Amino acid sequence: MVRFAPSPTGYLHVGGARTALFNFLFARHHGGIFILRIEDTDQKRFQAEALQEIFASLKWLGLNWDEGPEAGGERGPYFQSQRTALYRRHAEQLLAAGKAYRCFCSEERLARMREEQEKAKMAHGSGYDRHCRLRPEAEVKALLAANAAHVVRLKVPDNRVVVFNDLIRGEISYDSSQLDDLVLLKSDGFPTYHLANVVDDHLMQITHVLRGDEWIVSTPKHILIYEAFGWPPPHFAHMPVILAADGGKLSKRRGAASVLDYQRSGFQPEALLNFLVLLGWAPGGDREIMTLDEMTAAFSLQRVSAKAAVFDETKLEWMNGHYLQQRSQESLLPEVMACWEKLLPPPPAVLADQAYAKKVIGLFKERSKKIIEIAENSGYFFRDPAAYDPQAARKYFKSETISILELLAEKLAALEPFSHEALEGLYRQVAEGLGLPAGKLIHPTRLAVSGVSFGPGLFEMLELLGKETVIRRLQSAGNWIGTAAGKEE
RNA sequence: GGCGCUAUCGUCUAGGGGUUAGGACGGGUGAUUCUCAGUCACUAAACCGGGGUUCGAAUCCCCGUAGCGCUGCCA
């Protein structure tokens, strides 16, 4: 029984996605249940759009949750904001048992305290000074009667060494003197992450907590809360962080970071997933390309690394290219079409020709790593080139090219059928007739027809473009070279 | 400052006492070819430093250093 518990304060980033993935894999591998729980206990930072984005990201990746929002389940509700009564009840329970106390300290006092501690560069121990822990009972009653704002804090025992066995890192121990009396219930009646997390994990029967390693220092606090309740703590495993290429934190600035950004820039979910799983985990041996099922079968926490990993976008792109090659032209059509429509306003009439569009995709798929590249590089299949790449024009458009282009246009007009085999035959024949290498014909033709010096095989390209279009473009290129514009180049 | 986590090619990693330290991405070279991409072949590239333990350490231990995290009525 595991859970992924994001906080809806922003988009789902790739680090979160990997945590979700590892939880998913662990659950599936062991035949367990994967719960999605929303930790929305901070109303100040809550964003409704973030929630939708998290759902969309997870669904896109195929990390479907067994229980949670939309899916339902017996352990709900799955929004912490809908469980506040539960947390309050549990806080009361701790209060009654003398394991927690009410704290009436103002934010100002706490801020001042922190400042002084900072100044004093305290040798060890920091955090709350336990001012209210020692407050006389009568005083507390009076304050309570006066409705004074307060929080509930945990009484952290002195001189305790809290030890836990992290499934990835091994034994980790903390001295309780390092821990301050953490807040369980905020003055607005909402629980803190710590309380809600422990109460929910227990009530939802979570057996394994797999989360990011920024939580590792919070774990002893959580264990103390479990202890205060008299509950057995679950197993913990802390996943390493994912860093940006410069070794810093991943953010919108450094790499896309957001899962949906990767979707938008045309990445395949399989590729992102496969790439992500390799960040911090390897099945052993040389295996890298894996389906979700294969990952599931091979997954084990013992093989998860404790080391932070850099998100190498170049490798992601390579992997995406790999997965892109496996997609059929047919299945790619809607996505590429959407890109074309954006890239080529107003949409040219030829776009409606799906059979044609599919063939274009076929020509570009293998030389692309992302869907968007297919669309970006194939504009000339729908519209005559608006300009010629200047550098290529200097190289391939010479004054003598005009006559070559004219000759080719003439021969092409008579060519039947207009197939790539026939085209190639014709080109070789003409080249031979002129005593020129075929490249002298091919390169100028490519530039004339596409405006650029790279792309699919020329003859396949010409065949698809069709006789009329090719001849028209050959002629206008010839004219262009002849004009002042052409000569200036 | 305190506490914690981490440390193998540029990057992701395998290897966990005896290995020519393996693979992948990226780089370089060559082949194929009408270009680009691809593909294929080849190639350069790493055990953070210092001490221990041991016949033997990349591997185990300690120290140092560096990076990161936490030090909130954020999660």
PDB file of C-alpha atoms in Angstrom, chain A residues 274-453:
ATOM      1  CA  ASN A 274      11.642   5.488 -19.486  1.00  0.00           C
ATOM      2  CA  PHE A 275      14.085   8.330 -19.078  1.00  0.00           C
ATOM      3  CA  LEU A 276      12.832   9.166 -15.610  1.00  0.00           C
ATOM      4  CA  VAL A 277      12.986   5.625 -14.344  1.00  0.00           C
ATOM      5  CA  LEU A 278      16.678   5.524 -15.193  1.00  0.00           C
ATOM      6  CA  LEU A 279      17.308   8.553 -13.026  1.00  0.00           C
ATOM      7  CA  GLY A 280      18.104   6.833  -9.785  1.00  0.00           C
ATOM      8  CA  TRP A 281      17.301   3.311 -10.781  1.00  0.00           C
ATOM      9  CA  ALA A 282      18.815   0.746 -13.108  1.00  0.00           C
ATOM     10  CA  PRO A 283      17.693  -2.818 -13.567  1.00  0.00           C
ATOM     11  CA  GLY A 284      21.295  -4.001 -13.682  1.00  0.00           C
ATOM     12  CA  GLY A 285      23.075  -5.115 -16.790  1.00  0.00           C
ATOM     13  CA  ASP A 286      22.830  -3.010 -19.906  1.00  0.00           C
ATOM     14  CA  ARG A 287      19.090  -2.652 -20.207  1.00  0.00           C
ATOM     15  CA  GLU A 288      17.796   0.829 -20.813  1.00  0.00           C
ATOM     16  CA  ILE A 289      14.808   0.796 -23.126  1.00  0.00           C
ATOM     17  CA  MET A 290      11.838  -0.597 -21.256  1.00  0.00           C
ATOM     18  CA  THR A 291       8.071  -0.496 -21.320  1.00  0.00           C
ATOM     19  CA  LEU A 292       6.112   0.277 -18.192  1.00  0.00           C
ATOM     20  CA  ASP A 293       5.402  -3.432 -17.798  1.00  0.00           C
ATOM     21  CA  GLU A 294       9.043  -4.341 -18.076  1.00  0.00           C
ATOM     22  CA  MET A 295       9.988  -1.693 -15.534  1.00  0.00           C
ATOM     23  CA  THR A 296       7.326  -3.020 -13.228  1.00  0.00           C
ATOM     24  CA  ALA A 297       8.622  -6.532 -13.469  1.00  0.00           C
ATOM     25  CA  ALA A 298      12.217  -5.503 -12.839  1.00  0.00           C
ATOM     26  CA  PHE A 299      11.656  -2.816 -10.228  1.00  0.00           C
ATOM     27  CA  SER A 300      13.079  -3.090  -6.766  1.00  0.00           C
ATOM     28  CA  LEU A 301      13.820  -0.502  -4.131  1.00  0.00           C
ATOM     29  CA  GLN A 302      17.146  -2.113  -3.350  1.00  0.00           C
ATOM     30  CA  ARG A 303      18.374  -0.992  -6.714  1.00  0.00           C
ATOM     31  CA  VAL A 304      17.351   2.612  -6.280  1.00  0.00           C
ATOM     32  CA  SER A 305      20.362   4.846  -5.955  1.00  0.00           C
ATOM     33  CA  ALA A 306      20.752   7.383  -3.180  1.00  0.00           C
ATOM     34  CA  LYS A 307      22.619   9.780  -5.420  1.00  0.00           C
ATOM     35  CA  ALA A 308      21.105  12.913  -6.900  1.00  0.00           C
ATOM     36  CA  ALA A 309      20.806  12.752 -10.690  1.00  0.00           C
ATOM     37  CA  VAL A 310      21.120  15.446 -13.334  1.00  0.00           C
ATOM     38  CA  PHE A 311      18.280  15.680 -15.811  1.00  0.00           C
ATOM     39  CA  ASP A 312      20.050  15.339 -19.162  1.00  0.00           C
ATOM     40  CA  GLU A 313      17.665  16.621 -21.754  1.00  0.00           C
ATOM     41  CA  THR A 314      19.849  15.439 -24.621  1.00  0.00           C
ATOM     42  CA  LYS A 315      19.429  11.855 -23.615  1.00  0.00           C
ATOM     43  CA  LEU A 316      15.713  12.371 -23.181  1.00  0.00           C
ATOM     44  CA  GLU A 317      15.571  13.620 -26.750  1.00  0.00           C
ATOM     45  CA  TRP A 318      17.443  10.625 -28.005  1.00  0.00           C
ATOM     46  CA  MET A 319      15.089   8.352 -26.155  1.00  0.00           C
ATOM     47  CA  ASN A 320      12.130  10.253 -27.474  1.00  0.00           C
ATOM     48  CA  GLY A 321      13.451   9.756 -30.985  1.00  0.00           C
ATOM     49  CA  HIS A 322      13.607   6.071 -30.301  1.00  0.00           C
ATOM     50  CA  TYR A 323       9.970   5.949 -29.230  1.00  0.00           C
ATOM     51  CA  LEU A 324       8.919   8.233 -32.051  1.00  0.00           C
ATOM     52  CA  GLN A 325      10.242   5.750 -34.612  1.00  0.00           C
ATOM     53  CA  GLN A 326       7.896   3.161 -33.205  1.00  0.00           C
ATOM     54  CA  ARG A 327       4.814   5.256 -33.811  1.00  0.00           C
ATOM     55  CA  SER A 328       2.931   4.749 -37.054  1.00  0.00           C
ATOM     56  CA  GLN A 329       2.351   7.597 -39.479  1.00  0.00           C
ATOM     57  CA  GLU A 330      -1.309   7.045 -38.919  1.00  0.00           C
ATOM     58  CA  SER A 331      -1.163   7.513 -35.161  1.00  0.00           C
ATOM     59  CA  LEU A 332       1.076  10.549 -35.466  1.00  0.00           C
ATOM     60  CA  LEU A 333      -1.266  12.346 -37.821  1.00  0.00           C
ATOM     61  CA  PRO A 334      -3.510  14.173 -35.338  1.00  0.00           C
ATOM     62  CA  GLU A 335      -0.595  15.475 -33.316  1.00  0.00           C
ATOM     63  CA  VAL A 336       1.495  16.580 -36.258  1.00  0.00           C
ATOM     64  CA  MET A 337      -1.577  18.094 -37.847  1.00  0.00           C
ATOM     65  CA  ALA A 338      -2.122  20.223 -34.767  1.00  0.00           C
ATOM     66  CA  CYS A 339       1.446  21.512 -35.093  1.00  0.00           C
ATOM     67  CA  TRP A 340       1.039  22.259 -38.765  1.00  0.00           C
ATOM     68  CA  GLU A 341      -2.105  24.193 -38.141  1.00  0.00           C
ATOM     69  CA  LYS A 342      -0.256  26.329 -35.655  1.00  0.00           C
ATOM     70  CA  LEU A 343       2.830  26.716 -37.806  1.00  0.00           C
ATOM     71  CA  LEU A 344       1.152  27.453 -41.137  1.00  0.00           C
ATOM     72  CA  PRO A 345      -1.556  30.026 -40.703  1.00  0.00           C
ATOM     73  CA  PRO A 346      -3.807  30.218 -42.524  1.00  0.00           C
ATOM     74  CA  PRO A 347      -4.005  26.446 -43.017  1.00  0.00           C
ATOM     75  CA  PRO A 348      -3.292  25.616 -46.647  1.00  0.00           C
ATOM     76  CA  ALA A 349      -5.955  23.610 -48.425  1.00  0.00           C
ATOM     77  CA  VAL A 350      -3.608  20.644 -48.931  1.00  0.00           C
ATOM     78  CA  LEU A 351      -3.645  20.022 -45.222  1.00  0.00           C
ATOM     79  CA  ALA A 352      -7.029  18.446 -45.670  1.00  0.00           C
ATOM     80  CA  ASP A 353      -5.452  15.666 -47.713  1.00  0.00           C
ATOM     81  CA  GLN A 354      -4.755  13.105 -45.015  1.00  0.00           C
ATOM     82  CA  ALA A 355      -3.159  10.546 -47.275  1.00  0.00           C
ATOM     83  CA  TYR A 356      -0.707  13.167 -48.451  1.00  0.00           C
ATOM     84  CA  ALA A 357      -0.054  14.371 -44.905  1.00  0.00           C
ATOM     85  CA  LYS A 358       0.649  10.840 -43.781  1.00  0.00           C
ATOM     86  CA  LYS A 359       3.226  10.400 -46.504  1.00  0.00           C
ATOM     87  CA  VAL A 360       4.901  13.636 -45.448  1.00  0.00           C
ATOM     88  CA  ILE A 361       5.094  12.316 -41.910  1.00  0.00           C
ATOM     89  CA  GLY A 362       6.627   9.139 -43.242  1.00  0.00           C
ATOM     90  CA  LEU A 363       9.362  11.120 -44.924  1.00  0.00           C
ATOM     91  CA  PHE A 364      10.236  13.116 -41.813  1.00  0.00           C
ATOM     92  CA  LYS A 365       9.596  10.756 -38.959  1.00  0.00           C
ATOM     93  CA  GLU A 366      12.899   8.924 -39.051  1.00  0.00           C
ATOM     94  CA  ARG A 367      14.926  12.118 -39.099  1.00  0.00           C
ATOM     95  CA  SER A 368      13.058  13.693 -36.197  1.00  0.00           C
ATOM     96  CA  LYS A 369      13.345  13.359 -32.467  1.00  0.00           C
ATOM     97  CA  LYS A 370      10.209  15.228 -31.575  1.00  0.00           C
ATOM     98  CA  ILE A 371       6.813  15.521 -33.175  1.00  0.00           C
ATOM     99  CA  ILE A 372       7.177  19.231 -33.529  1.00  0.00           C
ATOM    100  CA  GLU A 373      10.277  18.763 -35.659  1.00  0.00           C
ATOM    101  CA  ILE A 374       8.271  16.833 -38.199  1.00  0.00           C
ATOM    102  CA  ALA A 375       5.981  19.790 -38.615  1.00  0.00           C
ATOM    103  CA  GLU A 376       8.690  22.417 -38.464  1.00  0.00           C
ATOM    104  CA  ASN A 377      10.779  20.938 -41.222  1.00  0.00           C
ATOM    105  CA  SER A 378       8.059  20.009 -43.631  1.00  0.00           C
ATOM    106  CA  GLY A 379       6.348  23.313 -44.314  1.00  0.00           C
ATOM    107  CA  TYR A 380       7.374  23.291 -47.958  1.00  0.00           C
ATOM    108  CA  PHE A 381       5.185  20.303 -48.593  1.00  0.00           C
ATOM    109  CA  PHE A 382       2.234  22.580 -48.165  1.00  0.00           C
ATOM    110  CA  ARG A 383       3.461  25.893 -49.465  1.00  0.00           C
ATOM    111  CA  ASP A 384       6.113  27.032 -51.935  1.00  0.00           C
ATOM    112  CA  PRO A 385       9.294  28.132 -50.196  1.00  0.00           C
ATOM    113  CA  ALA A 386       9.159  31.820 -49.356  1.00  0.00           C
ATOM    114  CA  ALA A 387      12.934  32.200 -49.407  1.00  0.00           C
ATOM    115  CA  TYR A 388      16.099  30.242 -50.068  1.00  0.00           C
ATOM    116  CA  ASP A 389      18.604  29.602 -47.355  1.00  0.00           C
ATOM    117  CA  PRO A 390      21.238  32.291 -48.166  1.00  0.00           C
ATOM    118  CA  GLN A 391      24.252  30.160 -47.452  1.00  0.00           C
ATOM    119  CA  ALA A 392      22.934  27.275 -49.511  1.00  0.00           C
ATOM    120  CA  ALA A 393      21.930  29.654 -52.289  1.00  0.00           C
ATOM    121  CA  ARG A 394      25.466  30.982 -52.529  1.00  0.00           C
ATOM    122  CA  LYS A 395      26.726  27.453 -52.820  1.00  0.00           C
ATOM    123  CA  TYR A 396      24.219  25.888 -55.169  1.00  0.00           C
ATOM    124  CA  PHE A 397      22.629  28.708 -57.121  1.00  0.00           C
ATOM    125  CA  LYS A 398      25.168  29.814 -59.711  1.00  0.00           C
ATOM    126  CA  SER A 399      24.334  31.605 -62.927  1.00  0.00           C
ATOM    127  CA  GLU A 400      24.827  28.388 -64.865  1.00  0.00           C
ATOM    128  CA  THR A 401      22.286  26.740 -62.597  1.00  0.00           C
ATOM    129  CA  ILE A 402      19.501  28.569 -64.416  1.00  0.00           C
ATOM    130  CA  SER A 403      19.892  26.557 -67.547  1.00  0.00           C
ATOM    131  CA  ILE A 404      20.238  23.318 -65.629  1.00  0.00           C
ATOM    132  CA  LEU A 405      17.015  24.025 -63.790  1.00  0.00           C
ATOM    133  CA  GLU A 406      15.300  24.858 -67.053  1.00  0.00           C
ATOM    134  CA  LEU A 407      16.505  21.691 -68.672  1.00  0.00           C
ATOM    135  CA  LEU A 408      15.338  19.636 -65.720  1.00  0.00           C
ATOM    136  CA  ALA A 409      11.918  21.264 -65.739  1.00  0.00           C
ATOM    137  CA  GLU A 410      11.577  20.431 -69.378  1.00  0.00           C
ATOM    138  CA  LYS A 411      12.582  16.785 -68.972  1.00  0.00           C
ATOM    139  CA  LEU A 412      10.442  16.406 -65.875  1.00  0.00           C
ATOM    140  CA  ALA A 413       7.385  17.635 -67.740  1.00  0.00           C
ATOM    141  CA  ALA A 414       7.675  14.658 -70.021  1.00  0.00           C
ATOM    142  CA  LEU A 415       8.420  12.116 -67.278  1.00  0.00           C
ATOM    143  CA  GLU A 416       5.863   9.399 -66.811  1.00  0.00           C
ATOM    144  CA  PRO A 417       5.300   7.960 -64.279  1.00  0.00           C
ATOM    145  CA  PHE A 418       6.496  10.611 -61.845  1.00  0.00           C
ATOM    146  CA  SER A 419       7.941   8.043 -59.448  1.00  0.00           C
ATOM    147  CA  HIS A 420      11.103   8.239 -57.421  1.00  0.00           C
ATOM    148  CA  GLU A 421      12.631   5.405 -59.416  1.00  0.00           C
ATOM    149  CA  ALA A 422      11.935   7.159 -62.664  1.00  0.00           C
ATOM    150  CA  LEU A 423      13.095  10.464 -61.255  1.00  0.00           C
ATOM    151  CA  GLU A 424      16.373   9.062 -60.107  1.00  0.00           C
ATOM    152  CA  GLY A 425      16.883   7.420 -63.474  1.00  0.00           C
ATOM    153  CA  LEU A 426      16.236  10.665 -65.226  1.00  0.00           C
ATOM    154  CA  TYR A 427      18.588  12.655 -63.022  1.00  0.00           C
ATOM    155  CA  ARG A 428      21.430  10.202 -63.474  1.00  0.00           C
ATOM    156  CA  GLN A 429      20.856  10.212 -67.189  1.00  0.00           C
ATOM    157  CA  VAL A 430      20.779  13.989 -67.488  1.00  0.00           C
ATOM    158  CA  ALA A 431      23.877  14.299 -65.327  1.00  0.00           C
ATOM    159  CA  GLU A 432      25.693  11.889 -67.519  1.00  0.00           C
ATOM    160  CA  GLY A 433      24.546  13.727 -70.604  1.00  0.00           C
ATOM    161  CA  LEU A 434      25.935  16.967 -69.233  1.00  0.00           C
ATOM    162  CA  GLY A 435      29.085  15.305 -68.023  1.00  0.00           C
ATOM    163  CA  LEU A 436      28.371  16.416 -64.477  1.00  0.00           C
ATOM    164  CA  PRO A 437      28.187  14.529 -61.191  1.00  0.00           C
ATOM    165  CA  ALA A 438      24.590  13.934 -60.146  1.00  0.00           C
ATOM    166  CA  GLY A 439      25.094  16.110 -57.080  1.00  0.00           C
ATOM    167  CA  LYS A 440      25.313  19.160 -59.334  1.00  0.00           C
ATOM    168  CA  LEU A 441      21.695  18.554 -60.254  1.00  0.00           C
ATOM    169  CA  ILE A 442      20.427  17.223 -57.007  1.00  0.00           C
ATOM    170  CA  HIS A 443      21.526  19.986 -54.676  1.00  0.00           C
ATOM    171  CA  PRO A 444      20.142  22.899 -56.681  1.00  0.00           C
ATOM    172  CA  THR A 445      16.908  20.987 -57.179  1.00  0.00           C
ATOM    173  CA  ARG A 446      16.538  20.387 -53.472  1.00  0.00           C
ATOM    174  CA  LEU A 447      17.122  24.035 -52.698  1.00  0.00           C
ATOM    175  CA  ALA A 448      14.756  25.182 -55.428  1.00  0.00           C
ATOM    176  CA  VAL A 449      12.024  22.893 -54.270  1.00  0.00           C
ATOM    177  CA  SER A 450      12.381  23.162 -50.490  1.00  0.00           C
ATOM    178  CA  GLY A 451      14.297  26.354 -49.835  1.00  0.00           C
ATOM    179  CA  VAL A 452      16.723  24.484 -47.613  1.00  0.00           C
ATOM    180  CA  SER A 453      19.723  22.245 -48.110  1.00  0.00           C
TER     181      SER A 453
END
